[in-house]
One Martini backbone bead per residue (centre of mass of N, CA, C, O) as a GRO file, in nm:
protein
  495
    1SER     BB    1  -0.597   3.189   4.026
    2LEU     BB    2  -0.340   3.100   4.176
    3PHE     BB    3  -0.361   2.800   4.096
    4ILE     BB    4  -0.349   2.841   3.789
    5MET     BB    5  -0.076   2.994   3.783
    6GLU     BB    6   0.087   2.763   3.919
    7THR     BB    7   0.026   2.545   3.709
    8GLU     BB    8   0.142   2.702   3.463
    9LYS     BB    9   0.425   2.729   3.580
   10ASN     BB   10   0.491   2.424   3.600
   11THR     BB   11   0.438   2.357   3.304
   12ASN     BB   12   0.652   2.554   3.185
   13LEU     BB   13   0.892   2.429   3.335
   14SER     BB   14   0.872   2.146   3.213
   15PHE     BB   15   0.896   2.243   2.921
   16ASN     BB   16   1.176   2.370   2.946
   17PHE     BB   17   1.325   2.109   3.020
   18ALA     BB   18   1.240   1.955   2.765
   19PHE     BB   19   1.365   2.154   2.567
   20VAL     BB   20   1.657   2.124   2.662
   21PHE     BB   21   1.679   1.821   2.609
   22ILE     BB   22   1.615   1.826   2.301
   23ILE     BB   23   1.841   2.016   2.217
   24GLY     BB   24   2.077   1.838   2.315
   25PHE     BB   25   2.002   1.586   2.150
   26THR     BB   26   2.007   1.725   1.867
   27PHE     BB   27   2.296   1.838   1.874
   28ALA     BB   28   2.436   1.562   1.894
   29ILE     BB   29   2.335   1.456   1.621
   30PHE     BB   30   2.460   1.677   1.450
   31ILE     BB   31   2.754   1.625   1.530
   32SER     BB   32   2.754   1.309   1.463
   33SER     BB   33   2.712   1.351   1.148
   34PHE     BB   34   3.037   1.460   1.130
   35ILE     BB   35   3.133   1.341   1.415
   36PHE     BB   36   3.289   1.102   1.586
   37VAL     BB   37   3.119   0.940   1.866
   38SER     BB   38   3.188   0.740   2.096
   39PRO     BB   39   3.035   0.540   2.325
   40LEU     BB   40   3.243   0.593   2.550
   41THR     BB   41   3.217   0.902   2.546
   42SER     BB   42   2.913   0.912   2.604
   43LEU     BB   43   2.929   0.770   2.881
   44LEU     BB   44   3.115   0.979   3.012
   45ILE     BB   45   2.922   1.220   2.982
   46LEU     BB   46   2.690   1.092   3.141
   47ILE     BB   47   2.842   1.066   3.411
   48ILE     BB   48   2.895   1.365   3.450
   49GLY     BB   49   2.600   1.459   3.460
   50LEU     BB   50   2.520   1.279   3.704
   51ALA     BB   51   2.738   1.384   3.903
   52ILE     BB   52   2.641   1.674   3.925
   53ILE     BB   53   2.352   1.618   4.041
   54ILE     BB   54   2.441   1.441   4.281
   55GLY     BB   55   2.642   1.638   4.413
   56GLU     BB   56   2.437   1.865   4.466
   57LYS     BB   57   2.253   1.698   4.650
   58ILE     BB   58   2.466   1.628   4.869
   59VAL     BB   59   2.586   1.913   4.936
   60GLU     BB   60   2.305   2.108   4.917
   61ARG     BB   61   2.021   1.942   4.926
   62ASN     BB   62   1.991   2.086   4.641
   63ILE     BB   63   1.855   2.174   4.315
   64SER     BB   64   1.932   2.386   4.097
   65LYS     BB   65   1.840   2.519   3.803
   66GLU     BB   66   2.119   2.548   3.673
   67VAL     BB   67   2.222   2.259   3.727
   68LEU     BB   68   1.991   2.110   3.587
   69ILE     BB   69   2.040   2.224   3.306
   70LEU     BB   70   2.331   2.133   3.274
   71SER     BB   71   2.273   1.829   3.310
   72LEU     BB   72   2.070   1.802   3.077
   73ILE     BB   73   2.262   1.876   2.852
   74ILE     BB   74   2.471   1.651   2.899
   75ILE     BB   75   2.281   1.404   2.896
   76SER     BB   76   2.144   1.457   2.620
   77PHE     BB   77   2.401   1.454   2.455
   78ALA     BB   78   2.485   1.164   2.524
   79LEU     BB   79   2.224   1.025   2.417
   80GLY     BB   80   2.240   1.130   2.126
   81ALA     BB   81   2.520   1.009   2.056
   82LEU     BB   82   2.442   0.717   2.126
   83ARG     BB   83   2.209   0.685   1.924
   84TYR     BB   84   2.378   0.732   1.669
   85SER     BB   85   2.588   0.503   1.708
   86VAL     BB   86   2.378   0.277   1.693
   87LYS     BB   87   2.272   0.345   1.405
   88ASP     BB   88   2.575   0.352   1.266
   89PHE     BB   89   2.611   0.058   1.338
   90HIS     BB   90   2.764  -0.114   1.051
   91GLU     BB   91   2.842  -0.413   0.896
   92VAL     BB   92   2.930  -0.425   0.579
   93THR     BB   93   2.776  -0.641   0.344
   94ILE     BB   94   2.716  -0.841   0.086
   95PRO     BB   95   2.455  -0.904  -0.090
   96SER     BB   96   2.261  -1.136  -0.177
   97GLY     BB   97   2.071  -1.256  -0.453
   98SER     BB   98   1.861  -1.333  -0.240
   99GLY     BB   99   1.511  -1.220  -0.167
  100VAL     BB  100   1.308  -0.941  -0.056
  101VAL     BB  101   1.051  -0.725  -0.111
  102VAL     BB  102   1.021  -0.422   0.118
  103SER     BB  103   0.883  -0.243  -0.104
  104GLU     BB  104   0.715  -0.032  -0.293
  105PRO     BB  105   0.709   0.002  -0.609
  106GLU     BB  106   0.857   0.249  -0.829
  107ASP     BB  107   0.765   0.447  -1.105
  108LYS     BB  108   0.951   0.570  -1.339
  109GLU     BB  109   1.041   0.667  -1.645
  110ASN     BB  110   1.252   0.378  -1.703
  111TYR     BB  111   1.188   0.246  -1.410
  112ARG     BB  112   1.196   0.013  -1.132
  113ARG     BB  113   1.175   0.070  -0.781
  114PHE     BB  114   1.342  -0.111  -0.503
  115VAL     BB  115   1.364  -0.284  -0.198
  116PHE     BB  116   1.621  -0.517  -0.107
  117LYS     BB  117   1.625  -0.815   0.103
  118ALA     BB  118   1.845  -1.018   0.198
  119LEU     BB  119   1.929  -1.313   0.358
  120ASN     BB  120   2.167  -1.132   0.515
  121SER     BB  121   2.000  -0.839   0.570
  122GLU     BB  122   2.069  -0.683   0.330
  123LYS     BB  123   2.046  -0.384   0.144
  124ALA     BB  124   1.894  -0.272  -0.176
  125LEU     BB  125   1.880  -0.058  -0.457
  126VAL     BB  126   1.656  -0.131  -0.724
  127ASN     BB  127   1.683  -0.125  -1.089
  128ALA     BB  128   1.430  -0.206  -1.300
  129PRO     BB  129   1.233  -0.272  -1.528
  130LEU     BB  130   0.939  -0.110  -1.578
  131TYR     BB  131   0.764  -0.398  -1.650
  132SER     BB  132   0.800  -0.529  -1.392
  133PRO     BB  133   0.606  -0.758  -1.178
  134VAL     BB  134   0.705  -0.663  -0.921
  135GLN     BB  135   0.634  -0.701  -0.564
  136TYR     BB  136   0.545  -0.693  -0.264
  137GLY     BB  137   0.684  -0.993  -0.117
  138ASP     BB  138   0.881  -1.093  -0.316
  139ARG     BB  139   1.076  -1.355  -0.419
  140VAL     BB  140   1.411  -1.291  -0.538
  141GLU     BB  141   1.637  -1.264  -0.817
  142VAL     BB  142   1.940  -1.075  -0.834
  143ARG     BB  143   2.100  -0.928  -1.128
  144GLY     BB  144   2.404  -0.739  -1.088
  145LYS     BB  145   2.569  -0.441  -1.019
  146LEU     BB  146   2.730  -0.357  -0.740
  147GLU     BB  147   2.696  -0.042  -0.558
  148LYS     BB  148   2.835   0.232  -0.399
  149PRO     BB  149   2.717   0.504  -0.283
  150GLY     BB  150   2.798   0.845  -0.333
  151ILE     BB  151   2.906   1.130  -0.473
  152ILE     BB  152   2.720   1.409  -0.598
  153LYS     BB  153   2.794   1.632  -0.842
  154ASP     BB  154   2.741   2.003  -0.859
  155GLU     BB  155   2.837   2.260  -1.061
  156ASP     BB  156   2.616   2.481  -1.033
  157ILE     BB  157   2.623   2.485  -0.689
  158ARG     BB  158   2.897   2.376  -0.564
  159ARG     BB  159   2.779   2.092  -0.464
  160ASP     BB  160   2.741   1.802  -0.263
  161PHE     BB  161   2.583   1.476  -0.271
  162ASP     BB  162   2.525   1.232  -0.021
  163TYR     BB  163   2.392   0.937  -0.115
  164GLY     BB  164   2.495   0.738   0.097
  165LYS     BB  165   2.379   0.884   0.349
  166TYR     BB  166   2.087   0.893   0.257
  167LEU     BB  167   2.054   0.573   0.248
  168SER     BB  168   2.158   0.501   0.541
  169LYS     BB  169   1.896   0.581   0.697
  170ASP     BB  170   1.776   0.292   0.557
  171ASP     BB  171   2.003   0.070   0.544
  172ILE     BB  172   2.149   0.154   0.265
  173TYR     BB  173   2.463   0.037   0.075
  174TYR     BB  174   2.326  -0.044  -0.208
  175THR     BB  175   2.325  -0.069  -0.569
  176VAL     BB  176   2.110  -0.161  -0.864
  177SER     BB  177   2.157  -0.148  -1.202
  178PHE     BB  178   2.009  -0.306  -1.448
  179ALA     BB  179   1.832  -0.535  -1.341
  180GLU     BB  180   1.774  -0.879  -1.294
  181VAL     BB  181   1.445  -1.019  -1.233
  182GLU     BB  182   1.342  -1.307  -1.041
  183ILE     BB  183   1.051  -1.472  -0.966
  184ILE     BB  184   0.980  -1.718  -0.724
  185SER     BB  185   0.779  -1.578  -0.505
  186SER     BB  186   0.493  -1.508  -0.298
  187GLY     BB  187   0.391  -1.376   0.021
  188HIS     BB  188   0.644  -1.235   0.224
  189GLY     BB  189   0.490  -1.021   0.354
  190HIS     BB  190   0.316  -0.819   0.533
  191PRO     BB  191  -0.019  -0.840   0.564
  192ILE     BB  192  -0.091  -0.541   0.607
  193LYS     BB  193   0.082  -0.420   0.378
  194THR     BB  194  -0.039  -0.587   0.152
  195PHE     BB  195  -0.328  -0.479   0.184
  196LEU     BB  196  -0.267  -0.173   0.154
  197PHE     BB  197  -0.131  -0.189  -0.130
  198LYS     BB  198  -0.385  -0.300  -0.266
  199ILE     BB  199  -0.561  -0.054  -0.217
  200LYS     BB  200  -0.379   0.149  -0.358
  201ARG     BB  201  -0.384   0.017  -0.640
  202SER     BB  202  -0.690   0.035  -0.673
  203PHE     BB  203  -0.708   0.343  -0.659
  204VAL     BB  204  -0.514   0.410  -0.892
  205ASN     BB  205  -0.662   0.247  -1.114
  206LYS     BB  206  -0.936   0.393  -1.089
  207SER     BB  207  -0.830   0.678  -1.158
  208LYS     BB  208  -0.729   0.583  -1.448
  209ASN     BB  209  -1.022   0.518  -1.552
  210ILE     BB  210  -1.149   0.828  -1.503
  211PHE     BB  211  -0.859   0.935  -1.584
  212SER     BB  212  -0.636   1.099  -1.749
  213GLU     BB  213  -0.343   1.197  -1.864
  214PRO     BB  214  -0.210   1.373  -1.585
  215TYR     BB  215  -0.456   1.369  -1.380
  216ALA     BB  216  -0.416   1.105  -1.225
  217SER     BB  217  -0.130   1.163  -1.114
  218LEU     BB  218  -0.203   1.418  -0.960
  219LEU     BB  219  -0.418   1.300  -0.774
  220ASN     BB  220  -0.234   1.081  -0.652
  221GLY     BB  221  -0.026   1.285  -0.546
  222LEU     BB  222  -0.223   1.436  -0.351
  223LEU     BB  223  -0.339   1.170  -0.191
  224ILE     BB  224  -0.111   0.890  -0.205
  225SER     BB  225   0.194   0.930  -0.370
  226GLY     BB  226   0.301   1.187  -0.448
  227ARG     BB  227   0.565   1.280  -0.654
  228GLU     BB  228   0.605   0.988  -0.780
  229ALA     BB  229   0.349   1.008  -0.984
  230LEU     BB  230   0.499   1.212  -1.154
  231PRO     BB  231   0.624   1.334  -1.415
  232LYS     BB  232   0.918   1.487  -1.490
  233ASP     BB  233   0.812   1.743  -1.643
  234ILE     BB  234   0.601   1.829  -1.427
  235LEU     BB  235   0.793   1.850  -1.189
  236GLU     BB  236   0.962   2.080  -1.314
  237GLU     BB  237   0.730   2.285  -1.328
  238PHE     BB  238   0.669   2.284  -1.024
  239ARG     BB  239   0.950   2.374  -0.935
  240ARG     BB  240   0.965   2.645  -1.099
  241ALA     BB  241   0.684   2.746  -0.961
  242GLY     BB  242   0.687   2.661  -0.642
  243VAL     BB  243   0.469   2.375  -0.611
  244ILE     BB  244   0.585   2.093  -0.508
  245HIS     BB  245   0.446   2.076  -0.215
  246ILE     BB  246   0.152   1.975  -0.303
  247VAL     BB  247   0.292   1.665  -0.356
  248VAL     BB  248   0.320   1.645  -0.041
  249LEU     BB  249   0.263   1.449   0.205
  250SER     BB  250   0.040   1.563   0.472
  251GLY     BB  251  -0.186   1.714   0.672
  252PHE     BB  252  -0.436   1.707   0.477
  253ASN     BB  253  -0.443   1.403   0.436
  254ILE     BB  254  -0.495   1.334   0.731
  255THR     BB  255  -0.755   1.499   0.766
  256LEU     BB  256  -0.921   1.358   0.549
  257ILE     BB  257  -0.913   1.073   0.672
  258ALA     BB  258  -1.012   1.136   0.961
  259ASN     BB  259  -1.288   1.267   0.880
  260PHE     BB  260  -1.400   1.032   0.716
  261LEU     BB  261  -1.396   0.819   0.950
  262LYS     BB  262  -1.557   0.986   1.159
  263THR     BB  263  -1.817   1.008   0.989
  264ILE     BB  264  -1.872   0.702   0.966
  265PHE     BB  265  -1.792   0.598   1.284
  266ARG     BB  266  -1.788   0.803   1.519
  267SER     BB  267  -1.456   0.790   1.590
  268HIS     BB  268  -1.141   0.833   1.720
  269ALA     BB  269  -1.022   0.551   1.679
  270ALA     BB  270  -1.062   0.545   1.370
  271SER     BB  271  -0.873   0.781   1.311
  272ILE     BB  272  -0.614   0.661   1.431
  273ILE     BB  273  -0.605   0.404   1.261
  274GLY     BB  274  -0.616   0.547   0.985
  275ILE     BB  275  -0.351   0.705   1.011
  276ILE     BB  276  -0.160   0.465   1.046
  277LEU     BB  277  -0.236   0.317   0.780
  278PHE     BB  278  -0.168   0.551   0.587
  279VAL     BB  279   0.133   0.568   0.650
  280ILE     BB  280   0.201   0.281   0.560
  281MET     BB  281   0.084   0.300   0.265
  282THR     BB  282   0.282   0.565   0.190
  283GLY     BB  283   0.582   0.487   0.340
  284ALA     BB  284   0.672   0.676   0.576
  285GLY     BB  285   0.737   0.962   0.547
  286ALA     BB  286   0.844   1.234   0.713
  287SER     BB  287   0.601   1.431   0.664
  288ILE     BB  288   0.369   1.224   0.736
  289VAL     BB  289   0.468   1.151   1.018
  290ARG     BB  290   0.459   1.429   1.142
  291ALA     BB  291   0.156   1.479   1.089
  292ALA     BB  292   0.051   1.225   1.240
  293ILE     BB  293   0.155   1.287   1.523
  294MET     BB  294   0.007   1.556   1.554
  295ALA     BB  295  -0.277   1.436   1.508
  296LEU     BB  296  -0.270   1.235   1.747
  297ILE     BB  297  -0.235   1.451   1.964
  298ALA     BB  298  -0.494   1.609   1.898
  299THR     BB  299  -0.696   1.374   1.931
  300SER     BB  300  -0.617   1.303   2.224
  301ALA     BB  301  -0.673   1.580   2.349
  302LYS     BB  302  -0.976   1.584   2.275
  303PHE     BB  303  -1.057   1.319   2.420
  304PHE     BB  304  -0.926   1.426   2.715
  305GLY     BB  305  -0.956   1.747   2.740
  306ARG     BB  306  -0.701   1.886   2.618
  307GLU     BB  307  -0.464   2.101   2.540
  308TYR     BB  308  -0.347   2.224   2.227
  309SER     BB  309  -0.003   2.235   2.101
  310ALA     BB  310   0.171   2.279   1.817
  311SER     BB  311   0.462   2.323   1.917
  312ARG     BB  312   0.473   2.072   2.106
  313ALA     BB  313   0.397   1.865   1.892
  314LEU     BB  314   0.640   1.918   1.709
  315MET     BB  315   0.857   1.854   1.915
  316GLY     BB  316   0.761   1.564   1.974
  317ALA     BB  317   0.779   1.456   1.686
  318GLY     BB  318   1.080   1.510   1.638
  319PHE     BB  319   1.186   1.342   1.876
  320LEU     BB  320   1.066   1.065   1.797
  321MET     BB  321   1.205   1.053   1.515
  322LEU     BB  322   1.501   1.065   1.629
  323ILE     BB  323   1.489   0.811   1.794
  324GLU     BB  324   1.428   0.621   1.554
  325ASN     BB  325   1.596   0.836   1.336
  326PRO     BB  326   1.877   1.038   1.346
  327LYS     BB  327   1.954   1.077   1.028
  328ILE     BB  328   1.722   1.284   0.938
  329LEU     BB  329   1.836   1.559   1.025
  330VAL     BB  330   2.065   1.569   0.777
  331PHE     BB  331   1.964   1.327   0.543
  332ASP     BB  332   1.651   1.458   0.531
  333PRO     BB  333   1.487   1.693   0.355
  334SER     BB  334   1.184   1.640   0.428
  335PHE     BB  335   1.215   1.691   0.730
  336GLN     BB  336   1.326   1.978   0.722
  337LEU     BB  337   1.097   2.114   0.551
  338SER     BB  338   0.855   2.027   0.723
  339PHE     BB  339   0.947   2.158   0.989
  340LEU     BB  340   0.979   2.451   0.884
  341ALA     BB  341   0.692   2.491   0.769
  342THR     BB  342   0.550   2.451   1.044
  343LEU     BB  343   0.688   2.683   1.189
  344GLY     BB  344   0.571   2.898   1.002
  345LEU     BB  345   0.268   2.843   1.071
  346ILE     BB  346   0.295   2.900   1.381
  347TYR     BB  347   0.480   3.184   1.386
  348VAL     BB  348   0.445   3.352   1.106
  349MET     BB  349   0.149   3.358   1.008
  350PRO     BB  350   0.015   3.546   1.224
  351TRP     BB  351   0.192   3.790   1.145
  352MET     BB  352   0.104   3.802   0.849
  353GLU     BB  353  -0.201   3.839   0.897
  354LYS     BB  354  -0.172   4.106   1.049
  355CYS     BB  355  -0.036   4.261   0.810
  356LEU     BB  356  -0.291   4.179   0.601
  357SER     BB  357  -0.546   4.317   0.774
  358ARG     BB  358  -0.513   4.549   0.570
  359GLY     BB  359  -0.709   4.694   0.356
  360VAL     BB  360  -0.809   4.504   0.093
  361LEU     BB  361  -0.783   4.216   0.264
  362THR     BB  362  -1.001   4.234   0.488
  363LYS     BB  363  -1.247   4.083   0.318
  364TRP     BB  364  -1.028   3.849   0.229
  365GLU     BB  365  -0.981   3.585   0.412
  366LYS     BB  366  -0.882   3.348   0.231
  367LEU     BB  367  -0.663   3.505   0.083
  368ARG     BB  368  -0.507   3.594   0.336
  369GLU     BB  369  -0.444   3.307   0.437
  370THR     BB  370  -0.291   3.206   0.186
  371LEU     BB  371  -0.077   3.430   0.180
  372ALA     BB  372   0.035   3.379   0.465
  373GLN     BB  373   0.110   3.084   0.421
  374THR     BB  374   0.305   3.125   0.186
  375LEU     BB  375   0.501   3.330   0.317
  376ALA     BB  376   0.577   3.160   0.565
  377THR     BB  377   0.689   2.903   0.425
  378GLN     BB  378   0.886   3.041   0.227
  379ALA     BB  379   1.059   3.188   0.441
  380THR     BB  380   1.155   2.925   0.600
  381VAL     BB  381   1.262   2.745   0.336
  382LEU     BB  382   1.439   2.915   0.142
  383PRO     BB  383   1.733   2.889   0.242
  384LEU     BB  384   1.744   2.577   0.214
  385LEU     BB  385   1.664   2.559  -0.085
  386ILE     BB  386   1.901   2.716  -0.196
  387TYR     BB  387   2.120   2.527  -0.083
  388MET     BB  388   2.016   2.267  -0.231
  389SER     BB  389   1.945   2.386  -0.541
  390GLY     BB  390   2.037   2.696  -0.635
  391ASP     BB  391   1.734   2.814  -0.649
  392VAL     BB  392   1.472   3.059  -0.748
  393SER     BB  393   1.136   3.133  -0.742
  394LEU     BB  394   0.961   3.410  -0.896
  395VAL     BB  395   0.654   3.255  -0.914
  396SER     BB  396   0.554   3.141  -0.638
  397LEU     BB  397   0.338   3.332  -0.528
  398PRO     BB  398   0.125   3.330  -0.759
  399ALA     BB  399   0.105   3.021  -0.779
  400ASN     BB  400   0.004   2.967  -0.488
  401ILE     BB  401  -0.248   3.144  -0.495
  402LEU     BB  402  -0.384   2.997  -0.748
  403ILE     BB  403  -0.368   2.695  -0.613
  404LEU     BB  404  -0.429   2.667  -0.299
  405LEU     BB  405  -0.738   2.734  -0.313
  406THR     BB  406  -0.796   2.443  -0.477
  407VAL     BB  407  -0.674   2.190  -0.335
  408PRO     BB  408  -0.888   2.095  -0.124
  409TYR     BB  409  -1.114   2.052  -0.339
  410THR     BB  410  -0.963   1.853  -0.517
  411MET     BB  411  -0.931   1.632  -0.303
  412LEU     BB  412  -1.225   1.592  -0.220
  413VAL     BB  413  -1.352   1.542  -0.504
  414GLY     BB  414  -1.153   1.324  -0.599
  415PHE     BB  415  -1.205   1.123  -0.373
  416ALA     BB  416  -1.509   1.093  -0.430
  417ALA     BB  417  -1.487   0.995  -0.723
  418VAL     BB  418  -1.334   0.729  -0.667
  419ILE     BB  419  -1.519   0.601  -0.454
  420ILE     BB  420  -1.787   0.610  -0.625
  421SER     BB  421  -1.673   0.443  -0.875
  422PHE     BB  422  -1.697   0.165  -0.730
  423ILE     BB  423  -2.011   0.176  -0.772
  424SER     BB  424  -2.037   0.432  -0.994
  425SER     BB  425  -1.963   0.615  -1.277
  426ILE     BB  426  -2.219   0.785  -1.299
  427LEU     BB  427  -2.223   0.902  -1.008
  428ALA     BB  428  -1.917   1.019  -1.045
  429TRP     BB  429  -1.925   1.229  -1.279
  430PRO     BB  430  -1.953   1.512  -1.139
  431PHE     BB  431  -1.686   1.481  -0.977
  432THR     BB  432  -1.501   1.430  -1.217
  433TYR     BB  433  -1.547   1.699  -1.365
  434VAL     BB  434  -1.458   1.891  -1.139
  435SER     BB  435  -1.177   1.766  -1.105
  436TYR     BB  436  -1.078   1.824  -1.391
  437LEU     BB  437  -1.088   2.133  -1.367
  438LEU     BB  438  -0.894   2.160  -1.123
  439LEU     BB  439  -0.652   2.007  -1.246
  440SER     BB  440  -0.622   2.190  -1.493
  441TRP     BB  441  -0.552   2.446  -1.337
  442ILE     BB  442  -0.292   2.349  -1.203
  443LEU     BB  443  -0.143   2.274  -1.466
  444PHE     BB  444  -0.164   2.551  -1.603
  445VAL     BB  445  -0.010   2.721  -1.395
  446ALA     BB  446   0.252   2.554  -1.386
  447HIS     BB  447   0.313   2.576  -1.691
  448THR     BB  448   0.304   2.883  -1.739
  449LEU     BB  449   0.510   2.966  -1.509
  450GLY     BB  450   0.734   2.734  -1.538
  451SER     BB  451   0.805   2.816  -1.857
  452LEU     BB  452   0.944   3.055  -1.785
  453LYS     BB  453   1.255   3.193  -1.814
  454PHE     BB  454   1.221   3.367  -1.521
  455ALA     BB  455   1.128   3.163  -1.293
  456THR     BB  456   1.441   3.120  -1.240
  457ILE     BB  457   1.729   3.153  -1.023
  458GLY     BB  458   2.070   3.134  -0.972
  459ILE     BB  459   2.252   3.024  -0.661
  460SER     BB  460   2.580   2.940  -0.577
  461SER     BB  461   2.663   3.144  -0.327
  462PHE     BB  462   2.548   2.939  -0.059
  463TYR     BB  463   2.621   2.902   0.259
  464PHE     BB  464   2.594   2.743   0.561
  465TRP     BB  465   2.642   2.991   0.749
  466ILE     BB  466   2.396   3.145   0.641
  467ILE     BB  467   2.184   2.958   0.745
  468LEU     BB  468   2.250   2.987   1.046
  469LEU     BB  469   2.212   3.295   1.059
  470VAL     BB  470   1.918   3.315   0.967
  471TYR     BB  471   1.791   3.115   1.181
  472SER     BB  472   1.897   3.262   1.431
  473ALA     BB  473   1.751   3.529   1.378
  474ALA     BB  474   1.465   3.407   1.370
  475LEU     BB  475   1.469   3.287   1.657
  476ALA     BB  476   1.517   3.555   1.804
  477PHE     BB  477   1.261   3.695   1.703
  478VAL     BB  478   1.055   3.493   1.821
  479LYS     BB  479   1.150   3.515   2.116
  480LEU     BB  480   1.104   3.821   2.148
  481SER     BB  481   0.803   3.818   2.075
  482SER     BB  482   0.716   3.626   2.302
  483THR     BB  483   0.821   3.799   2.538
  484PHE     BB  484   0.653   4.051   2.470
  485ARG     BB  485   0.374   3.917   2.499
  486GLN     BB  486   0.411   3.827   2.795
  487PHE     BB  487   0.456   4.110   2.908
  488ARG     BB  488   0.183   4.226   2.821
  489PHE     BB  489   0.011   4.019   2.975
  490VAL     BB  490   0.118   4.076   3.262
  491LYS     BB  491   0.056   4.383   3.261
  492LYS     BB  492  -0.250   4.351   3.208
  493SER     BB  493  -0.315   4.171   3.454
  494SER     BB  494  -0.211   4.369   3.677
  495THR     BB  495  -0.410   4.603   3.577
   0.00000   0.00000   0.00000
């Protein structure tokens, strides 16, 4: 028992040091997103941090915990600022007219959008005619007016959206609207991505063969394409109803793919490879990457017989993503919302379930779980959502309760319907019919509640300092709750 307690103590100590390092690293990236910190300044701060720890070792012949933490904070801050400055260093030049399509084209309401990488390695976001045949890997000639994306003003919420900064996280510094695109040749993309995009197009086309619109778009949005698949009017209804998050690719998509491959191949390796390929195929958005990293950590932990901690996996996933691209911390809303929603599921949902486990809901386990999940995620993302959009959905809770119970079944049955239809449409008919009923229910709830006049209310005066205050209070509450639980555990153990 003493050995186990000592091992747990050392593990927790290592985790605390890692936590301190990640906090310092993240804080530096946050500061660097608004204030320029030169690489020379970062190196100077790094030298100071190293000097403190080396000096302590030489003078005292031992490094105290306090000095180690102080040094970690300084070193991690320096490394975070240095990483941001490396990412942000870019001498912007005008893209040449010829280049390659380096993203899968997305069809919007009246145009087709794709990322174009010119021969001089500069990128541009191109809006071409809707029925342009351009595909990933095509070498094209783009003609149109180059523009630098700037600030988008929103008078309703009295805040500005820095579209230029948002695109810069992907190294895109120019846009081309109403572009004329001439395809010169094809087959210049990465072979794996070309193959995966071909599979995705085949899946989307097959779903459109067996489902009419908007059911096909909704199913594709749930399974493989995210919100980009949905028409603008339906997206607006989903937003007003507060259920737009159900068409954001995330953890359940990863679980569905991993379990499907594991069932067929009976191998953890197949699940890991499938998760990686699925992330590439869907465009590697922040929410799906976060879910994939956590799933890979969970799969690896199970394979090696180690204990899985969702909170540590989330921290590790966020850290790895910030190392790869530090600009997503401030300039990628999907990263922020996905991270906060997962925090809500980890820390707030158990507390919500405990509160709801009394009275009428005691016997309704699935309903209680869905309600707790909805309340937890909504509570954690609501302040940031209000700040970003300036409105609040008043029908979000009933809409989520009515829809979320059916979403897993819709995805499973819809996925089965499309896969089986590749073999036979007749065999797929029962799955198709059930999927149609489930998709109809989701669209009906979103339309009915989202079209109500009082579905949303606008909140214009919601400042950034309120966001910081709310989340600081929430963090303090979680920390105090955790400390209280540990105290009770230690007291119980000693008794």
